[in-house]
PDB file of C-alpha atoms and ligand atoms in Angstrom:
ATOM      1  CA  UNK A  83      11.556 -65.480 -43.184  1.00  0.00           C
ATOM      2  CA  UNK A  84      15.151 -65.016 -42.094  1.00  0.00           C
ATOM      3  CA  UNK A  85      16.419 -61.472 -41.842  1.00  0.00           C
ATOM      4  CA  UNK A  86      19.154 -60.469 -44.352  1.00  0.00           C
ATOM      5  CA  UNK A  87      21.454 -59.410 -41.529  1.00  0.00           C
ATOM      6  CA  UNK A  88      21.071 -62.730 -39.688  1.00  0.00           C
ATOM      7  CA  UNK A  89      22.698 -64.617 -42.549  1.00  0.00           C
ATOM      8  CA  UNK A  90      26.430 -64.985 -43.033  1.00  0.00           C
ATOM      9  CA  UNK A  91      26.244 -62.193 -45.665  1.00  0.00           C
ATOM     10  CA  UNK A  92      28.625 -59.248 -45.303  1.00  0.00           C
ATOM     11  CA  UNK A  93      26.733 -56.489 -43.427  1.00  0.00           C
ATOM     12  CA  UNK A  94      28.369 -53.880 -45.671  1.00  0.00           C
ATOM     13  CA  UNK A  95      26.902 -55.596 -48.761  1.00  0.00           C
ATOM     14  CA  UNK A  96      23.477 -55.447 -47.090  1.00  0.00           C
ATOM     15  CA  UNK A  97      24.056 -51.735 -46.395  1.00  0.00           C
ATOM     16  CA  UNK A  98      24.956 -51.171 -50.066  1.00  0.00           C
ATOM     17  CA  UNK A  99      21.727 -52.908 -51.114  1.00  0.00           C
ATOM     18  CA  UNK A 100      19.817 -50.688 -48.678  1.00  0.00           C
ATOM     19  CA  UNK A 101      21.495 -47.588 -50.141  1.00  0.00           C
ATOM     20  CA  UNK A 102      20.475 -48.747 -53.636  1.00  0.00           C
ATOM     21  CA  UNK A 103      16.879 -49.138 -52.385  1.00  0.00           C
ATOM     22  CA  UNK A 104      16.979 -45.600 -50.971  1.00  0.00           C
ATOM     23  CA  UNK A 105      18.343 -44.181 -54.232  1.00  0.00           C
ATOM     24  CA  UNK A 106      15.604 -45.964 -56.211  1.00  0.00           C
ATOM     25  CA  UNK A 107      12.738 -45.107 -53.844  1.00  0.00           C
ATOM     26  CA  UNK A 108      13.694 -41.446 -53.217  1.00  0.00           C
ATOM     27  CA  UNK A 109      15.167 -40.656 -56.637  1.00  0.00           C
ATOM     28  CA  UNK A 110      18.181 -39.144 -54.824  1.00  0.00           C
ATOM     29  CA  UNK A 111      21.367 -40.954 -55.789  1.00  0.00           C
ATOM     30  CA  UNK A 112      23.657 -39.459 -53.155  1.00  0.00           C
ATOM     31  CA  UNK A 113      23.235 -38.056 -49.644  1.00  0.00           C
ATOM     32  CA  UNK A 114      25.731 -35.729 -47.982  1.00  0.00           C
ATOM     33  CA  UNK A 115      24.691 -35.933 -44.329  1.00  0.00           C
ATOM     34  CA  UNK A 116      22.575 -38.361 -42.325  1.00  0.00           C
ATOM     35  CA  UNK A 117      20.715 -37.703 -39.095  1.00  0.00           C
ATOM     36  CA  UNK A 118      19.035 -40.202 -36.791  1.00  0.00           C
ATOM     37  CA  UNK A 119      16.137 -38.649 -34.899  1.00  0.00           C
ATOM     38  CA  UNK A 120      15.719 -40.007 -31.379  1.00  0.00           C
ATOM     39  CA  UNK A 121      12.885 -39.258 -28.985  1.00  0.00           C
ATOM     40  CA  UNK A 122      12.155 -35.542 -28.874  1.00  0.00           C
ATOM     41  CA  UNK A 123      13.947 -34.669 -32.107  1.00  0.00           C
ATOM     42  CA  UNK A 124      11.331 -35.742 -34.686  1.00  0.00           C
ATOM     43  CA  UNK A 125      10.140 -32.271 -35.691  1.00  0.00           C
ATOM     44  CA  UNK A 126      13.573 -31.469 -37.137  1.00  0.00           C
ATOM     45  CA  UNK A 127      12.731 -33.448 -40.270  1.00  0.00           C
ATOM     46  CA  UNK A 128      10.344 -30.684 -41.387  1.00  0.00           C
ATOM     47  CA  UNK A 129      12.743 -27.858 -40.525  1.00  0.00           C
ATOM     48  CA  UNK A 130      15.929 -29.024 -42.247  1.00  0.00           C
ATOM     49  CA  UNK A 131      14.607 -28.287 -45.707  1.00  0.00           C
ATOM     50  CA  UNK A 132      12.223 -29.484 -48.373  1.00  0.00           C
ATOM     51  CA  UNK A 133      11.204 -33.141 -48.154  1.00  0.00           C
ATOM     52  CA  UNK A 134      11.958 -34.774 -51.505  1.00  0.00           C
ATOM     53  CA  UNK A 135      10.637 -38.220 -50.531  1.00  0.00           C
ATOM     54  CA  UNK A 136       9.456 -40.154 -47.486  1.00  0.00           C
ATOM     55  CA  UNK A 137       9.682 -43.939 -47.508  1.00  0.00           C
ATOM     56  CA  UNK A 138       8.687 -46.590 -44.972  1.00  0.00           C
ATOM     57  CA  UNK A 139      11.852 -48.076 -43.510  1.00  0.00           C
ATOM     58  CA  UNK A 140      10.380 -51.537 -43.988  1.00  0.00           C
ATOM     59  CA  UNK A 141      10.770 -51.124 -47.787  1.00  0.00           C
ATOM     60  CA  UNK A 142      14.529 -50.783 -47.421  1.00  0.00           C
ATOM     61  CA  UNK A 143      16.684 -53.912 -47.187  1.00  0.00           C
ATOM     62  CA  UNK A 144      17.625 -54.835 -43.629  1.00  0.00           C
ATOM     63  CA  UNK A 145      15.492 -52.277 -41.771  1.00  0.00           C
ATOM     64  CA  UNK A 146      13.121 -53.519 -39.069  1.00  0.00           C
ATOM     65  CA  UNK A 147       9.745 -52.269 -37.873  1.00  0.00           C
ATOM     66  CA  UNK A 148      10.039 -49.736 -35.038  1.00  0.00           C
ATOM     67  CA  UNK A 149       9.712 -51.499 -31.680  1.00  0.00           C
ATOM     68  CA  UNK A 150       8.205 -48.532 -29.898  1.00  0.00           C
ATOM     69  CA  UNK A 151       5.566 -45.862 -30.019  1.00  0.00           C
ATOM     70  CA  UNK A 152       7.391 -42.512 -30.268  1.00  0.00           C
ATOM     71  CA  UNK A 153       9.911 -43.950 -32.731  1.00  0.00           C
ATOM     72  CA  UNK A 154       8.978 -43.225 -36.349  1.00  0.00           C
ATOM     73  CA  UNK A 155       9.628 -45.919 -38.925  1.00  0.00           C
ATOM     74  CA  UNK A 156      10.409 -43.762 -41.945  1.00  0.00           C
ATOM     75  CA  UNK A 157      13.378 -42.588 -43.946  1.00  0.00           C
ATOM     76  CA  UNK A 158      13.247 -39.179 -45.590  1.00  0.00           C
ATOM     77  CA  UNK A 159      15.353 -37.467 -48.164  1.00  0.00           C
ATOM     78  CA  UNK A 160      15.454 -33.734 -47.442  1.00  0.00           C
ATOM     79  CA  UNK A 161      17.091 -31.000 -49.516  1.00  0.00           C
ATOM     80  CA  UNK A 162      18.533 -28.074 -47.560  1.00  0.00           C
ATOM     81  CA  UNK A 163      18.191 -24.478 -48.812  1.00  0.00           C
ATOM     82  CA  UNK A 164      21.876 -24.707 -49.836  1.00  0.00           C
ATOM     83  CA  UNK A 165      21.119 -27.781 -51.976  1.00  0.00           C
ATOM     84  CA  UNK A 166      22.658 -30.515 -49.804  1.00  0.00           C
ATOM     85  CA  UNK A 167      20.875 -33.837 -49.437  1.00  0.00           C
ATOM     86  CA  UNK A 168      20.149 -35.016 -45.904  1.00  0.00           C
ATOM     87  CA  UNK A 169      19.023 -38.549 -45.131  1.00  0.00           C
ATOM     88  CA  UNK A 170      16.706 -38.356 -42.125  1.00  0.00           C
ATOM     89  CA  UNK A 171      16.490 -41.672 -40.314  1.00  0.00           C
ATOM     90  CA  UNK A 172      13.455 -42.106 -38.077  1.00  0.00           C
ATOM     91  CA  UNK A 173      13.929 -45.843 -37.676  1.00  0.00           C
ATOM     92  CA  UNK A 174      16.429 -46.854 -35.025  1.00  0.00           C
ATOM     93  CA  UNK A 175      16.975 -50.442 -33.952  1.00  0.00           C
ATOM     94  CA  UNK A 176      17.973 -50.500 -30.288  1.00  0.00           C
ATOM     95  CA  UNK A 177      20.427 -52.970 -28.851  1.00  0.00           C
ATOM     96  CA  UNK A 178      17.905 -53.916 -26.159  1.00  0.00           C
ATOM     97  CA  UNK A 179      15.624 -55.355 -28.849  1.00  0.00           C
ATOM     98  CA  UNK A 180      18.046 -58.273 -28.833  1.00  0.00           C
ATOM     99  CA  UNK A 181      18.668 -58.569 -32.587  1.00  0.00           C
ATOM    100  CA  UNK A 182      22.406 -58.007 -32.317  1.00  0.00           C
ATOM    101  CA  UNK A 183      24.785 -55.226 -33.267  1.00  0.00           C
ATOM    102  CA  UNK A 184      24.549 -55.751 -37.049  1.00  0.00           C
ATOM    103  CA  UNK A 185      20.955 -54.581 -36.966  1.00  0.00           C
ATOM    104  CA  UNK A 186      21.837 -51.732 -34.600  1.00  0.00           C
ATOM    105  CA  UNK A 187      24.591 -50.549 -36.956  1.00  0.00           C
ATOM    106  CA  UNK A 188      22.646 -51.044 -40.186  1.00  0.00           C
ATOM    107  CA  UNK A 189      21.112 -47.554 -40.472  1.00  0.00           C
ATOM    108  CA  UNK A 190      24.501 -45.933 -39.942  1.00  0.00           C
ATOM    109  CA  UNK A 191      26.218 -48.222 -42.442  1.00  0.00           C
ATOM    110  CA  UNK A 192      23.427 -47.572 -44.916  1.00  0.00           C
ATOM    111  CA  UNK A 193      23.849 -43.813 -44.428  1.00  0.00           C
ATOM    112  CA  UNK A 194      27.549 -44.161 -45.212  1.00  0.00           C
ATOM    113  CA  UNK A 195      26.725 -46.257 -48.281  1.00  0.00           C
ATOM    114  CA  UNK A 196      24.449 -43.456 -49.580  1.00  0.00           C
ATOM    115  CA  UNK A 197      27.518 -41.212 -49.547  1.00  0.00           C
ATOM    116  CA  UNK A 198      26.991 -39.398 -46.242  1.00  0.00           C
ATOM    117  CA  UNK A 199      30.237 -38.269 -44.623  1.00  0.00           C
ATOM    118  CA  UNK A 200      28.643 -36.762 -41.515  1.00  0.00           C
ATOM    119  CA  UNK A 201      26.445 -38.761 -39.126  1.00  0.00           C
ATOM    120  CA  UNK A 202      24.355 -36.790 -36.657  1.00  0.00           C
ATOM    121  CA  UNK A 203      23.049 -39.003 -33.843  1.00  0.00           C
ATOM    122  CA  UNK A 204      20.331 -37.728 -31.499  1.00  0.00           C
ATOM    123  CA  UNK A 205      18.621 -39.350 -28.552  1.00  0.00           C
ATOM    124  CA  UNK A 206      16.588 -38.806 -25.414  1.00  0.00           C
ATOM    125  CA  UNK A 207      18.597 -39.679 -22.307  1.00  0.00           C
ATOM    126  CA  UNK A 208      18.930 -39.294 -18.554  1.00  0.00           C
ATOM    127  CA  UNK A 209      21.060 -36.493 -17.119  1.00  0.00           C
ATOM    128  CA  UNK A 210      23.590 -36.808 -14.299  1.00  0.00           C
ATOM    129  CA  UNK A 211      25.056 -33.282 -14.073  1.00  0.00           C
ATOM    130  CA  UNK A 212      23.475 -31.252 -11.244  1.00  0.00           C
ATOM    131  CA  UNK A 213      23.118 -28.177 -13.396  1.00  0.00           C
ATOM    132  CA  UNK A 214      20.986 -29.908 -16.060  1.00  0.00           C
ATOM    133  CA  UNK A 215      17.208 -29.781 -16.328  1.00  0.00           C
ATOM    134  CA  UNK A 216      14.775 -32.021 -18.200  1.00  0.00           C
ATOM    135  CA  UNK A 217      14.095 -30.517 -21.627  1.00  0.00           C
ATOM    136  CA  UNK A 218      17.694 -29.362 -22.117  1.00  0.00           C
ATOM    137  CA  UNK A 219      19.689 -30.447 -25.190  1.00  0.00           C
ATOM    138  CA  UNK A 220      23.388 -31.218 -24.663  1.00  0.00           C
ATOM    139  CA  UNK A 221      26.267 -32.211 -26.922  1.00  0.00           C
ATOM    140  CA  UNK A 222      27.939 -35.595 -26.542  1.00  0.00           C
ATOM    141  CA  UNK A 223      31.682 -35.075 -26.067  1.00  0.00           C
ATOM    142  CA  UNK A 224      32.668 -38.739 -25.715  1.00  0.00           C
ATOM    143  CA  UNK A 225      31.151 -42.048 -24.651  1.00  0.00           C
ATOM    144  CA  UNK A 226      31.618 -45.048 -22.401  1.00  0.00           C
ATOM    145  CA  UNK A 227      30.232 -48.206 -23.940  1.00  0.00           C
ATOM    146  CA  UNK A 228      28.843 -50.332 -21.112  1.00  0.00           C
ATOM    147  CA  UNK A 229      27.002 -52.812 -23.316  1.00  0.00           C
ATOM    148  CA  UNK A 230      29.959 -55.200 -23.417  1.00  0.00           C
ATOM    149  CA  UNK A 231      29.336 -55.479 -27.149  1.00  0.00           C
ATOM    150  CA  UNK A 232      30.478 -53.822 -30.374  1.00  0.00           C
ATOM    151  CA  UNK A 233      29.335 -53.590 -33.994  1.00  0.00           C
ATOM    152  CA  UNK A 234      32.900 -54.369 -35.112  1.00  0.00           C
ATOM    153  CA  UNK A 235      33.637 -57.935 -36.112  1.00  0.00           C
ATOM    154  CA  UNK A 236      37.008 -59.620 -35.990  1.00  0.00           C
ATOM    155  CA  UNK A 237      40.316 -57.905 -35.267  1.00  0.00           C
ATOM    156  CA  UNK A 238      39.075 -54.473 -36.333  1.00  0.00           C
ATOM    157  CA  UNK A 239      41.172 -51.952 -34.414  1.00  0.00           C
ATOM    158  CA  UNK A 240      39.672 -48.525 -34.907  1.00  0.00           C
ATOM    159  CA  UNK A 241      40.773 -45.264 -33.332  1.00  0.00           C
ATOM    160  CA  UNK A 242      38.109 -43.672 -31.120  1.00  0.00           C
ATOM    161  CA  UNK A 243      39.982 -40.441 -30.290  1.00  0.00           C
ATOM    162  CA  UNK A 244      37.796 -37.441 -31.186  1.00  0.00           C
ATOM    163  CA  UNK A 245      34.940 -39.812 -32.076  1.00  0.00           C
ATOM    164  CA  UNK A 246      32.487 -36.969 -31.433  1.00  0.00           C
ATOM    165  CA  UNK A 247      34.038 -34.404 -33.750  1.00  0.00           C
ATOM    166  CA  UNK A 248      35.394 -31.296 -31.991  1.00  0.00           C
ATOM    167  CA  UNK A 249      34.918 -29.429 -35.275  1.00  0.00           C
ATOM    168  CA  UNK A 250      31.194 -30.235 -35.446  1.00  0.00           C
ATOM    169  CA  UNK A 251      30.676 -29.502 -31.736  1.00  0.00           C
ATOM    170  CA  UNK A 252      32.218 -26.096 -32.325  1.00  0.00           C
ATOM    171  CA  UNK A 253      29.762 -25.427 -35.159  1.00  0.00           C
ATOM    172  CA  UNK A 254      26.883 -26.452 -32.853  1.00  0.00           C
ATOM    173  CA  UNK A 255      28.124 -24.030 -30.196  1.00  0.00           C
ATOM    174  CA  UNK A 256      28.285 -21.237 -32.762  1.00  0.00           C
ATOM    175  CA  UNK A 257      24.560 -21.800 -33.287  1.00  0.00           C
ATOM    176  CA  UNK A 258      23.840 -22.046 -29.532  1.00  0.00           C
ATOM    177  CA  UNK A 259      26.666 -20.868 -27.245  1.00  0.00           C
ATOM    178  CA  UNK A 260      24.741 -22.086 -24.164  1.00  0.00           C
ATOM    179  CA  UNK A 261      25.077 -25.761 -25.210  1.00  0.00           C
ATOM    180  CA  UNK A 262      26.805 -27.806 -22.514  1.00  0.00           C
ATOM    181  CA  UNK A 263      28.369 -31.185 -23.250  1.00  0.00           C
ATOM    182  CA  UNK A 264      28.990 -34.476 -21.497  1.00  0.00           C
ATOM    183  CA  UNK A 265      30.100 -38.076 -21.696  1.00  0.00           C
ATOM    184  CA  UNK A 266      27.372 -40.497 -22.796  1.00  0.00           C
ATOM    185  CA  UNK A 267      27.226 -43.895 -21.076  1.00  0.00           C
ATOM    186  CA  UNK A 268      25.385 -46.538 -23.027  1.00  0.00           C
ATOM    187  CA  UNK A 269      23.694 -49.192 -20.908  1.00  0.00           C
ATOM    188  CA  UNK A 270      22.093 -52.231 -22.469  1.00  0.00           C
ATOM    189  CA  UNK A 271      18.574 -51.513 -21.160  1.00  0.00           C
ATOM    190  CA  UNK A 272      15.657 -51.785 -21.613  1.00  0.00           C
ATOM    191  CA  UNK A 273      15.311 -51.329 -17.858  1.00  0.00           C
ATOM    192  CA  UNK A 274      16.372 -47.894 -16.700  1.00  0.00           C
ATOM    193  CA  UNK A 275      19.479 -47.809 -14.512  1.00  0.00           C
ATOM    194  CA  UNK A 276      19.453 -48.332 -10.769  1.00  0.00           C
ATOM    195  CA  UNK A 277      20.628 -45.357  -8.686  1.00  0.00           C
ATOM    196  CA  UNK A 278      23.797 -47.374  -7.947  1.00  0.00           C
ATOM    197  CA  UNK A 279      24.452 -47.821 -11.668  1.00  0.00           C
ATOM    198  CA  UNK A 280      23.994 -44.095 -12.202  1.00  0.00           C
ATOM    199  CA  UNK A 281      26.494 -43.412  -9.385  1.00  0.00           C
ATOM    200  CA  UNK A 282      28.910 -45.812 -11.082  1.00  0.00           C
ATOM    201  CA  UNK A 283      28.468 -43.964 -14.388  1.00  0.00           C
ATOM    202  CA  UNK A 284      29.132 -40.672 -12.598  1.00  0.00           C
ATOM    203  CA  UNK A 285      32.216 -42.047 -10.845  1.00  0.00           C
ATOM    204  CA  UNK A 286      33.774 -43.305 -14.066  1.00  0.00           C
ATOM    205  CA  UNK A 287      33.252 -39.966 -15.811  1.00  0.00           C
ATOM    206  CA  UNK A 288      29.750 -40.204 -17.291  1.00  0.00           C
ATOM    207  CA  UNK A 289      27.217 -37.364 -17.492  1.00  0.00           C
ATOM    208  CA  UNK A 290      24.466 -38.821 -19.677  1.00  0.00           C
ATOM    209  CA  UNK A 291      22.841 -42.278 -19.531  1.00  0.00           C
ATOM    210  CA  UNK A 292      21.124 -43.833 -22.523  1.00  0.00           C
ATOM    211  CA  UNK A 293      20.518 -46.956 -24.538  1.00  0.00           C
ATOM    212  CA  UNK A 294      21.368 -46.174 -28.149  1.00  0.00           C
ATOM    213  CA  UNK A 295      24.144 -43.986 -29.381  1.00  0.00           C
ATOM    214  CA  UNK A 296      27.566 -45.409 -28.488  1.00  0.00           C
ATOM    215  CA  UNK A 297      27.251 -48.524 -30.651  1.00  0.00           C
ATOM    216  CA  UNK A 298      25.996 -46.439 -33.591  1.00  0.00           C
ATOM    217  CA  UNK A 299      28.853 -43.954 -33.189  1.00  0.00           C
ATOM    218  CA  UNK A 300      31.403 -46.779 -33.296  1.00  0.00           C
ATOM    219  CA  UNK A 301      29.870 -48.053 -36.534  1.00  0.00           C
ATOM    220  CA  UNK A 302      29.878 -44.525 -37.983  1.00  0.00           C
ATOM    221  CA  UNK A 303      33.565 -44.111 -37.193  1.00  0.00           C
ATOM    222  CA  UNK A 304      34.320 -47.489 -38.755  1.00  0.00           C
ATOM    223  CA  UNK A 305      32.522 -46.283 -41.888  1.00  0.00           C
ATOM    224  CA  UNK A 306      34.771 -43.198 -41.925  1.00  0.00           C
ATOM    225  CA  UNK A 307      32.077 -40.690 -40.996  1.00  0.00           C
ATOM    226  CA  UNK A 308      32.438 -37.611 -38.829  1.00  0.00           C
ATOM    227  CA  UNK A 309      30.049 -37.883 -35.859  1.00  0.00           C
ATOM    228  CA  UNK A 310      27.991 -35.256 -34.070  1.00  0.00           C
ATOM    229  CA  UNK A 311      25.929 -36.403 -31.063  1.00  0.00           C
ATOM    230  CA  UNK A 312      23.098 -34.624 -29.255  1.00  0.00           C
ATOM    231  CA  UNK A 313      21.167 -35.821 -26.211  1.00  0.00           C
ATOM    232  CA  UNK A 314      17.906 -34.325 -25.076  1.00  0.00           C
ATOM    233  CA  UNK A 315      17.910 -34.659 -21.287  1.00  0.00           C
ATOM    234  CA  UNK A 316      14.382 -36.025 -20.909  1.00  0.00           C
ATOM    235  CA  UNK A 317      14.780 -36.739 -17.188  1.00  0.00           C
ATOM    236  CA  UNK A 318      17.304 -36.618 -14.398  1.00  0.00           C
ATOM    237  CA  UNK A 319      18.869 -40.079 -14.137  1.00  0.00           C
ATOM    238  CA  UNK A 320      17.665 -42.550 -11.495  1.00  0.00           C
ATOM    239  CA  UNK A 321      18.626 -41.463  -7.983  1.00  0.00           C
ATOM    240  CA  UNK A 322      19.620 -37.987  -9.258  1.00  0.00           C
ATOM    241  CA  UNK A 323      15.906 -37.366  -9.595  1.00  0.00           C
ATOM    242  CA  UNK A 324      13.984 -37.760  -6.312  1.00  0.00           C
ATOM    243  CA  UNK A 325      11.088 -39.404  -8.186  1.00  0.00           C
ATOM    244  CA  UNK A 326      10.754 -42.687 -10.076  1.00  0.00           C
ATOM    245  CA  UNK A 327      11.380 -42.752 -13.841  1.00  0.00           C
ATOM    246  CA  UNK A 328       8.667 -43.513 -16.337  1.00  0.00           C
ATOM    247  CA  UNK A 329       8.694 -44.007 -20.091  1.00  0.00           C
ATOM    248  CA  UNK A 330       5.741 -41.603 -20.272  1.00  0.00           C
ATOM    249  CA  UNK A 331       7.814 -38.880 -18.598  1.00  0.00           C
ATOM    250  CA  UNK A 332      10.518 -39.423 -21.231  1.00  0.00           C
ATOM    251  CA  UNK A 333       7.988 -39.165 -24.082  1.00  0.00           C
ATOM    252  CA  UNK A 334       6.319 -36.071 -22.555  1.00  0.00           C
ATOM    253  CA  UNK A 335       9.626 -34.256 -22.040  1.00  0.00           C
ATOM    254  CA  UNK A 336      10.487 -35.025 -25.647  1.00  0.00           C
ATOM    255  CA  UNK A 337       7.166 -33.636 -26.910  1.00  0.00           C
ATOM    256  CA  UNK A 338       7.552 -30.523 -24.833  1.00  0.00           C
ATOM    257  CA  UNK A 339      11.087 -29.686 -25.952  1.00  0.00           C
ATOM    258  CA  UNK A 340      10.600 -30.897 -29.527  1.00  0.00           C
ATOM    259  CA  UNK A 341       9.938 -27.569 -31.273  1.00  0.00           C
ATOM    260  CA  UNK A 342      12.880 -25.781 -29.677  1.00  0.00           C
ATOM    261  CA  UNK A 343      15.500 -28.496 -29.999  1.00  0.00           C
ATOM    262  CA  UNK A 344      14.413 -29.435 -33.497  1.00  0.00           C
ATOM    263  CA  UNK A 345      15.042 -25.853 -34.610  1.00  0.00           C
ATOM    264  CA  UNK A 346      18.468 -25.985 -33.039  1.00  0.00           C
ATOM    265  CA  UNK A 347      19.249 -29.237 -34.826  1.00  0.00           C
ATOM    266  CA  UNK A 348      17.999 -27.919 -38.161  1.00  0.00           C
ATOM    267  CA  UNK A 349      20.165 -24.798 -37.819  1.00  0.00           C
ATOM    268  CA  UNK A 350      23.234 -26.853 -36.965  1.00  0.00           C
ATOM    269  CA  UNK A 351      22.640 -29.144 -39.937  1.00  0.00           C
ATOM    270  CA  UNK A 352      22.161 -26.080 -42.143  1.00  0.00           C
ATOM    271  CA  UNK A 353      25.615 -24.876 -41.085  1.00  0.00           C
ATOM    272  CA  UNK A 354      27.261 -28.233 -41.737  1.00  0.00           C
ATOM    273  CA  UNK A 355      25.495 -28.982 -45.019  1.00  0.00           C
TER     274      UNK A 355
HETATM  275  N1  HPA B 141      18.344 -43.855 -18.811  1.00  0.00           N
HETATM  276  C1  HPA B 141      18.529 -44.528 -19.974  1.00  0.00           C
HETATM  277  N2  HPA B 141      17.906 -44.209 -21.093  1.00  0.00           N
HETATM  278  C2  HPA B 141      17.072 -43.153 -21.074  1.00  0.00           C
HETATM  279  C3  HPA B 141      16.835 -42.421 -19.907  1.00  0.00           C
HETATM  280  C4  HPA B 141      17.510 -42.789 -18.704  1.00  0.00           C
HETATM  281  O1  HPA B 141      17.361 -42.179 -17.627  1.00  0.00           O
HETATM  282  N3  HPA B 141      15.947 -41.447 -20.225  1.00  0.00           N
HETATM  283  C5  HPA B 141      15.676 -41.586 -21.555  1.00  0.00           C
HETATM  284  N4  HPA B 141      16.344 -42.633 -22.071  1.00  0.00           N
END
């Protein structure tokens, strides 16, 4: 069967259908904030508030099965103690899966179509700064998109100044004043970077290397959302670390830091919501 986003249909219409599915399946007509949980951040879903409904992403128009163990394929509607509705997205489509940027952007566009005006993007990523350690969460201050691609179609000129909202970063630092921040470089993947690529990222101003967030942030800005980005440094980037990288190391670092960073994320969301 062809995928709805592979057809000439308008991707924003598909996102509106997906938002209608979410409203019907969760019974929550409107969400205020959305958060995508990357590796290491999954426990936050239980800490943000009371889960109103959990639905398999595959029941929502345009969402794909998760490609990876460690990536949860559900969408949850959570109500914060203050009564805000948070859409928790545990189903990310990565660019490296090769299905194109429409599918990558779909969860963000769907979040916007549910009414969310803030998009919180989290990921597990490699760290370049000398002072960082695996297991440390950092804020994303800006990005460099090295994929050579974009979720925007046509002559869509969109301002990217302050893409990662200074206002929201300030709120995050009120919750945890020790939070450092850095520039996220998105590589296509799925191979990890070579040490030379990491040196290039460092030279051009990058501090974090990953495979997910820049394209999603662009789509969020296009949809008019305010963006907050967090990376969990799961490992020192290739060549910064003296040892080889492994996917298992990334998963283990995520598991280990999960409780702590999920609490941080839940507190920050509680302040925004
Ligand atoms: N590079 C790219 N993506 C990643 C890394 C990395 O070192 N660690 C976790 N995701």
